[in-house]
Amino acid sequence: MKRSAEDAFGTGVFQPTGAAMLDPKAYFAQWQAAAQQAATIPQLSPEEDTEQDAVLHQVSSLSAVRCAAHVKEKGQNFTSLVAIEALCTMATKSSFKLREDLFRQPHVKALCKKIQELLSQPPPALDLRDLSRAAEALAKFPEEARGNAAMSMGAIANSMSQLNTSDWSADTASKLLWSLARCGDGEEIRKNKHVVSHVVKELVRDKGRRIQELSYDGLVHLLWAVAKARIQKRGVDRQTVHTQESDNFLFQLTSRRICDEIDRIPVTLLADVVQIHHEIGIKNERLFRAICPKIVSKQKELREDQMAKCIKAYTRFMIPLKEQAQGFRTMAVVQKGDFLRPSDKPKPQGKKTYEKPQALYPDTQLHAK
């Protein structure tokens, strides 16, 4: 948790120009200014650092309801990291319906307001990873909890596009873009299309080596954010899709990874991948055929709306969504109790005899007319 002058250099505070490098006095003056700025950042003692780690572990181990009660009791004393951890706990360990109920509580609303302020004016002690976790947790709550997304999440996304590519991880970028896409109906991420293009070009660079850094959740979130950014709506019912060359390359690389690691990916994420390809209009028959058996065999794990969207996507691209054919079978197994094909050969019963009809009267009866 401690920061020094060397840490300040890594964050871009100390940036000597070419002219200053030639002047030792100017170089020393810039170093002294960076050291003074780093000294103003509050530092935690080892005891305080250990205590904060214990509090973070305690908050992360609580359930969503117990965490909300803990926020009500001690939320006014939370540091920035503890507040972010508490919001992440409530966001990840609850359904959307429960998050709506939690947000009605005043202390949870106050916590969301505090996270909004942290995102709008992030303190120096928070890095981009912590801010991305805060943005993701806030985006999982109802729309009212996000406040002004342009001032919070949009500002962080713009700052990420100005940093060096080595200063942010792939999952961090995915969380920020997904959080931005969750605001409204995608208006905010369409306003920041340049940030999406910057992230996509970085991830597909060098034959997509950074695609492997993404977790499965991060991979699906990134694809969904890119799809939201490229969909242009015209009117109420009309929309068009404007993809870039790097977007198509990104979808090719991710589909290759999904096909290679499909046994380890949850079926809910695979259903989301199918839906995203349907929204952006990219037909990948190899990917769809690889996902098909898992969706059919584990369709009970999907919600009804998820399964309906999968059926709609397969129907649009005219790819069959059915079980794999078993092929021609040359053997038939006869089991006991099969009356159409008895198991035992019928025993011979000798010559068959038939009963002859008997007349009711010995002669034909005559009736008077």
Coordinates of C-alpha atoms in Angstrom, one line a residue:
M1 CA 0.0 0.0 0.0
K2 CA 3.0 2.3 0.3
R3 CA 3.9 4.6 -2.5
S4 CA 7.2 6.4 -3.1
A5 CA 8.8 8.7 -5.6
E6 CA 9.6 5.7 -7.9
D7 CA 5.9 4.7 -7.9
A8 CA 5.0 8.2 -8.9
F9 CA 7.4 7.9 -11.9
G10 CA 5.5 4.8 -13.1
T11 CA 2.2 6.5 -13.0
G12 CA 3.3 9.2 -15.4
V13 CA 3.8 12.0 -12.8
F14 CA 7.5 12.3 -13.6
Q15 CA 7.9 12.8 -17.3
P16 CA 11.2 14.4 -18.2
T17 CA 11.3 15.9 -21.8
G18 CA 14.2 15.5 -24.1
A19 CA 15.4 19.0 -23.3
A20 CA 15.2 18.4 -19.6
M21 CA 17.3 15.3 -19.9
L22 CA 20.2 17.4 -21.1
D23 CA 20.0 19.7 -18.1
P24 CA 21.0 18.1 -14.8
K25 CA 19.5 20.9 -12.8
A26 CA 16.1 20.6 -14.5
Y27 CA 16.2 16.9 -14.2
F28 CA 16.8 17.2 -10.4
A29 CA 14.0 19.8 -10.1
Q30 CA 11.6 17.4 -11.8
W31 CA 12.7 14.5 -9.6
Q32 CA 12.2 16.7 -6.5
A33 CA 8.7 17.8 -7.5
A34 CA 7.7 14.2 -8.1
A35 CA 9.1 13.2 -4.7
Q36 CA 7.1 15.9 -3.0
Q37 CA 3.9 14.9 -4.8
A38 CA 4.5 11.2 -3.8
A39 CA 5.0 12.3 -0.2
T40 CA 1.6 14.0 -0.1
I41 CA -0.1 10.6 -0.8
P42 CA -1.1 9.1 2.5
Q43 CA 0.9 6.0 3.4
L44 CA -0.3 3.2 5.7
S45 CA 1.8 1.7 8.4
P46 CA 2.4 -2.1 8.3
E47 CA -0.2 -2.5 11.2
E48 CA -2.8 -0.4 9.3
D49 CA -2.1 -2.3 6.1
T50 CA -2.6 -5.6 7.9
E51 CA -5.8 -4.4 9.6
Q52 CA -7.2 -3.2 6.2
D53 CA -6.5 -6.6 4.6
A54 CA -8.4 -8.3 7.5
V55 CA -11.4 -5.9 6.9
L56 CA -11.3 -6.6 3.2
H57 CA -11.3 -10.3 3.8
Q58 CA -14.2 -10.0 6.3
V59 CA -16.3 -8.0 3.9
S60 CA -15.7 -10.3 0.9
S61 CA -16.7 -13.4 3.0
L62 CA -20.1 -12.0 3.8
S63 CA -23.3 -12.6 1.9
A64 CA -25.1 -9.8 0.1
V65 CA -27.7 -9.2 2.9
R66 CA -25.2 -9.4 5.7
C67 CA -22.8 -7.1 3.8
A68 CA -25.6 -4.5 3.5
A69 CA -26.2 -4.8 7.3
H70 CA -22.4 -4.3 7.8
V71 CA -22.5 -1.2 5.6
K72 CA -25.4 0.2 7.7
E73 CA -23.4 -0.4 10.9
K74 CA -19.9 0.7 9.9
G75 CA -20.2 2.1 6.4
Q76 CA -19.3 5.7 7.5
N77 CA -15.8 4.5 8.5
F78 CA -15.1 2.6 5.3
T79 CA -12.0 3.5 3.3
S80 CA -12.2 3.7 -0.5
L81 CA -10.9 0.1 -1.0
V82 CA -13.3 -1.3 1.7
A83 CA -16.2 0.6 0.1
I84 CA -15.4 -0.9 -3.3
E85 CA -15.1 -4.4 -1.8
A86 CA -18.5 -4.1 -0.1
L87 CA -20.2 -3.0 -3.3
C88 CA -18.5 -5.8 -5.2
T89 CA -19.7 -8.3 -2.6
M90 CA -23.3 -7.2 -2.9
A91 CA -23.2 -7.1 -6.7
T92 CA -21.7 -10.6 -7.2
K93 CA -23.6 -12.5 -4.5
S94 CA -27.1 -11.5 -5.3
S95 CA -29.7 -11.6 -8.1
F96 CA -30.9 -8.4 -9.8
K97 CA -34.1 -8.5 -7.9
L98 CA -32.2 -8.6 -4.6
R99 CA -30.0 -5.8 -5.7
E100 CA -33.1 -3.7 -6.4
D101 CA -34.3 -4.4 -2.9
L102 CA -30.9 -3.6 -1.4
F103 CA -30.7 -0.3 -3.3
R104 CA -33.9 0.9 -1.7
Q105 CA -32.0 1.0 1.6
P106 CA -30.6 4.5 2.4
H107 CA -27.1 3.2 3.4
V108 CA -26.7 1.3 0.2
K109 CA -27.7 4.3 -1.8
A110 CA -25.1 6.3 0.1
L111 CA -22.5 3.7 -0.7
C112 CA -23.3 3.9 -4.4
K113 CA -23.1 7.7 -4.2
K114 CA -19.7 7.3 -2.7
I115 CA -18.5 5.0 -5.5
Q116 CA -19.8 7.5 -8.0
E117 CA -17.6 10.2 -6.5
L118 CA -14.6 7.9 -6.4
L119 CA -15.1 7.2 -10.1
S120 CA -15.6 10.9 -11.0
Q121 CA -12.5 12.0 -9.0
P122 CA -10.4 8.9 -8.3
P123 CA -7.8 9.3 -5.5
P124 CA -4.1 8.6 -6.3
A125 CA -4.1 5.5 -4.1
L126 CA -6.6 3.7 -6.4
D127 CA -5.2 2.0 -9.5
L128 CA -7.1 1.2 -12.7
R129 CA -7.9 -2.3 -11.6
D130 CA -9.7 -1.1 -8.4
L131 CA -11.6 1.5 -10.4
S132 CA -12.7 -1.1 -13.0
R133 CA -14.0 -3.4 -10.2
A134 CA -16.0 -0.5 -8.8
A135 CA -17.4 0.4 -12.2
E136 CA -18.4 -3.2 -12.8
A137 CA -20.2 -3.5 -9.5
L138 CA -22.0 -0.2 -9.9
A139 CA -23.2 -1.3 -13.4
K140 CA -24.8 -4.4 -12.0
F141 CA -27.1 -2.3 -9.8
P142 CA -30.2 -0.5 -11.2
E143 CA -29.8 2.4 -13.6
E144 CA -30.5 5.0 -10.9
A145 CA -27.4 3.8 -8.9
R146 CA -25.0 4.7 -11.7
G147 CA -25.7 8.5 -11.7
N148 CA -24.0 10.4 -14.5
A149 CA -22.1 7.8 -16.4
A150 CA -20.4 10.3 -18.7
M151 CA -18.7 11.9 -15.7
S152 CA -17.7 8.7 -14.0
M153 CA -17.2 5.6 -16.2
G154 CA -16.7 7.6 -19.4
A155 CA -13.9 9.7 -17.8
I156 CA -12.1 6.6 -16.7
A157 CA -12.5 4.9 -20.1
N158 CA -11.0 8.0 -21.8
S159 CA -8.1 8.1 -19.3
M160 CA -7.4 4.4 -20.0
S161 CA -7.1 5.1 -23.8
Q162 CA -4.4 7.7 -23.0
L163 CA -2.3 5.4 -20.9
N164 CA 0.4 3.0 -22.2
T165 CA -1.0 -0.3 -23.2
S166 CA 1.2 -2.1 -20.6
D167 CA -0.5 -0.1 -17.8
W168 CA -3.9 -1.9 -18.1
S169 CA -4.8 -5.6 -18.3
A170 CA -7.2 -7.1 -20.7
D171 CA -9.8 -7.9 -18.0
T172 CA -9.6 -4.4 -16.6
A173 CA -10.4 -3.0 -20.1
S174 CA -13.2 -5.5 -20.5
K175 CA -14.8 -4.5 -17.2
L176 CA -14.7 -0.8 -18.0
L177 CA -16.1 -1.2 -21.5
W178 CA -18.9 -3.5 -20.2
S179 CA -19.8 -1.1 -17.4
L180 CA -20.0 1.7 -20.0
A181 CA -22.2 -0.4 -22.3
R182 CA -24.6 -1.1 -19.4
C183 CA -25.4 2.6 -19.1
G184 CA -28.7 3.4 -20.7
D185 CA -29.3 1.7 -24.0
G186 CA -25.7 1.8 -25.2
E187 CA -25.6 5.6 -25.8
E188 CA -22.5 6.1 -23.6
I189 CA -20.4 3.5 -25.2
R190 CA -21.3 4.7 -28.7
K191 CA -20.1 8.2 -27.6
N192 CA -16.8 6.6 -26.7
K193 CA -16.3 4.4 -29.8
H194 CA -12.7 5.6 -30.0
V195 CA -11.9 4.0 -26.7
V196 CA -13.4 0.7 -27.9
S197 CA -11.4 0.8 -31.1
H198 CA -8.2 1.6 -29.1
V199 CA -8.7 -1.5 -26.8
V200 CA -9.6 -3.8 -29.7
K201 CA -6.6 -2.8 -31.7
E202 CA -4.4 -3.4 -28.7
L203 CA -5.8 -6.9 -28.1
V204 CA -5.6 -8.1 -31.7
R205 CA -2.0 -6.8 -32.0
D206 CA 0.7 -9.5 -32.4
K207 CA -1.7 -12.1 -33.6
G208 CA -4.0 -11.6 -30.6
R209 CA -1.5 -12.7 -27.9
R210 CA -3.4 -10.7 -25.3
I211 CA -6.6 -12.6 -26.0
Q212 CA -5.3 -15.4 -23.7
E213 CA -5.2 -12.9 -20.8
L214 CA -9.0 -12.6 -20.7
S215 CA -11.0 -14.7 -18.4
Y216 CA -14.1 -16.3 -19.8
D217 CA -16.4 -13.7 -18.2
G218 CA -14.1 -10.9 -19.5
L219 CA -14.1 -12.4 -23.0
V220 CA -17.9 -12.4 -23.2
H221 CA -18.2 -9.0 -21.6
L222 CA -15.7 -7.6 -24.2
L223 CA -17.6 -9.0 -27.1
W224 CA -20.9 -7.7 -25.8
A225 CA -19.4 -4.2 -25.3
V226 CA -18.0 -4.2 -28.9
A227 CA -21.3 -5.3 -30.3
K228 CA -23.1 -2.5 -28.4
A229 CA -20.7 0.1 -29.6
R230 CA -21.1 -0.9 -33.3
I231 CA -24.9 -1.0 -33.3
Q232 CA -26.3 2.3 -34.6
K233 CA -30.0 2.8 -34.0
R234 CA -32.2 4.8 -36.4
G235 CA -35.6 5.5 -35.1
V236 CA -37.5 3.0 -33.0
D237 CA -37.3 -0.2 -35.0
R238 CA -34.4 0.4 -37.3
Q239 CA -30.7 -0.3 -36.6
T240 CA -27.5 -0.8 -38.5
V241 CA -24.2 -2.3 -37.6
H242 CA -20.9 -0.7 -38.6
T243 CA -18.0 -3.0 -37.7
Q244 CA -14.3 -2.4 -38.2
E245 CA -11.7 -4.7 -39.6
S246 CA -10.2 -5.1 -36.1
D247 CA -13.6 -6.1 -34.8
N248 CA -13.9 -9.0 -37.2
F249 CA -10.4 -10.1 -36.3
L250 CA -11.3 -10.0 -32.6
F251 CA -14.3 -12.2 -33.1
Q252 CA -12.2 -14.7 -35.1
L253 CA -9.6 -14.9 -32.4
T254 CA -12.1 -15.3 -29.6
S255 CA -14.1 -17.9 -31.5
R256 CA -10.9 -19.9 -32.0
R257 CA -10.2 -19.9 -28.3
I258 CA -13.8 -20.8 -27.4
C259 CA -13.7 -23.8 -29.7
D260 CA -10.4 -25.0 -28.2
E261 CA -11.6 -24.6 -24.6
I262 CA -15.3 -25.2 -25.0
D263 CA -15.4 -27.9 -22.3
R264 CA -14.3 -25.5 -19.6
I265 CA -16.7 -22.7 -20.5
P266 CA -20.1 -22.5 -18.7
V267 CA -23.1 -23.0 -20.9
T268 CA -24.6 -19.7 -19.8
L269 CA -21.6 -17.9 -21.3
L270 CA -21.8 -19.9 -24.5
A271 CA -25.4 -18.9 -24.9
D272 CA -24.4 -15.2 -24.5
V273 CA -21.7 -15.7 -27.2
V274 CA -24.4 -17.0 -29.6
Q275 CA -26.7 -14.1 -28.8
I276 CA -23.8 -11.5 -29.3
H277 CA -23.0 -13.0 -32.7
H278 CA -26.7 -12.7 -33.6
E279 CA -26.8 -9.0 -32.5
I280 CA -23.7 -8.0 -34.5
G281 CA -24.6 -10.2 -37.5
I282 CA -21.5 -12.3 -37.7
K283 CA -22.1 -15.9 -38.9
N284 CA -19.5 -18.3 -37.6
E285 CA -20.7 -21.8 -38.5
R286 CA -17.8 -23.6 -37.0
L287 CA -18.4 -21.9 -33.6
F288 CA -22.1 -22.4 -33.7
R289 CA -21.7 -26.1 -34.5
A290 CA -19.2 -26.5 -31.7
I291 CA -21.5 -24.8 -29.1
C292 CA -24.7 -26.7 -30.3
P293 CA -24.2 -30.0 -28.5
K294 CA -23.5 -28.3 -25.2
I295 CA -26.5 -26.1 -25.4
V296 CA -28.8 -29.1 -26.3
S297 CA -27.4 -31.3 -23.5
K298 CA -27.5 -28.6 -20.8
Q299 CA -30.5 -26.5 -21.8
K300 CA -32.0 -27.0 -18.3
E301 CA -29.3 -24.7 -17.0
L302 CA -30.5 -21.9 -19.2
R303 CA -33.3 -19.5 -18.6
E304 CA -36.3 -19.6 -21.0
D305 CA -35.4 -16.3 -22.5
Q306 CA -31.7 -17.4 -23.1
M307 CA -32.8 -20.5 -24.8
A308 CA -35.3 -18.6 -27.0
K309 CA -32.5 -16.2 -28.1
C310 CA -30.3 -19.2 -29.0
I311 CA -33.0 -20.7 -31.1
K312 CA -33.6 -17.3 -32.8
A313 CA -29.8 -17.0 -33.6
Y314 CA -29.5 -20.5 -35.0
T315 CA -32.7 -20.0 -37.1
R316 CA -31.4 -16.7 -38.5
F317 CA -28.1 -18.2 -39.7
M318 CA -29.9 -21.5 -40.8
I319 CA -27.7 -23.7 -38.6
P320 CA -29.5 -26.7 -37.0
L321 CA -29.8 -26.7 -33.2
K322 CA -30.3 -30.4 -32.5
E323 CA -28.7 -33.4 -31.1
Q324 CA -25.9 -35.1 -33.1
A325 CA -27.1 -37.8 -35.4
Q326 CA -26.2 -41.3 -34.2
G327 CA -25.8 -42.8 -37.7
F328 CA -27.1 -46.1 -39.1
R329 CA -27.5 -48.9 -36.6
T330 CA -27.3 -52.5 -37.7
M331 CA -28.1 -54.2 -34.4
A332 CA -31.4 -54.5 -32.6
V333 CA -31.6 -55.6 -29.0
V334 CA -34.6 -57.7 -28.1
Q335 CA -35.6 -57.4 -24.4
K336 CA -38.0 -59.4 -22.3
G337 CA -41.6 -58.3 -22.4
D338 CA -41.4 -57.0 -26.0
F339 CA -44.7 -58.4 -27.3
L340 CA -44.1 -57.3 -30.8
R341 CA -40.9 -59.3 -30.9
P342 CA -41.1 -62.1 -28.2
S343 CA -37.9 -63.1 -26.6
D344 CA -38.7 -66.9 -26.6
K345 CA -39.6 -68.9 -29.7
P346 CA -43.3 -70.0 -29.6
K347 CA -43.8 -73.7 -28.8
P348 CA -45.6 -76.0 -31.4
Q349 CA -49.2 -76.7 -30.5
G350 CA -50.1 -79.3 -33.1
K351 CA -52.9 -79.2 -35.6
K352 CA -55.2 -76.4 -35.1
T353 CA -59.0 -77.2 -34.7
Y354 CA -61.8 -74.8 -35.3
E355 CA -65.3 -74.9 -33.8
K356 CA -68.1 -75.3 -36.4
P357 CA -71.3 -73.2 -36.2
Q358 CA -74.4 -75.1 -34.9
A359 CA -77.9 -74.5 -36.4
L360 CA -80.6 -73.2 -34.0
Y361 CA -83.3 -75.3 -35.7
P362 CA -83.0 -78.6 -37.5
D363 CA -85.1 -77.4 -40.5
T364 CA -85.7 -74.2 -42.2
Q365 CA -88.7 -72.4 -40.6
L366 CA -91.5 -71.3 -42.9
H367 CA -93.5 -68.2 -42.0
A368 CA -96.9 -67.3 -43.3
K369 CA -97.1 -64.2 -45.3

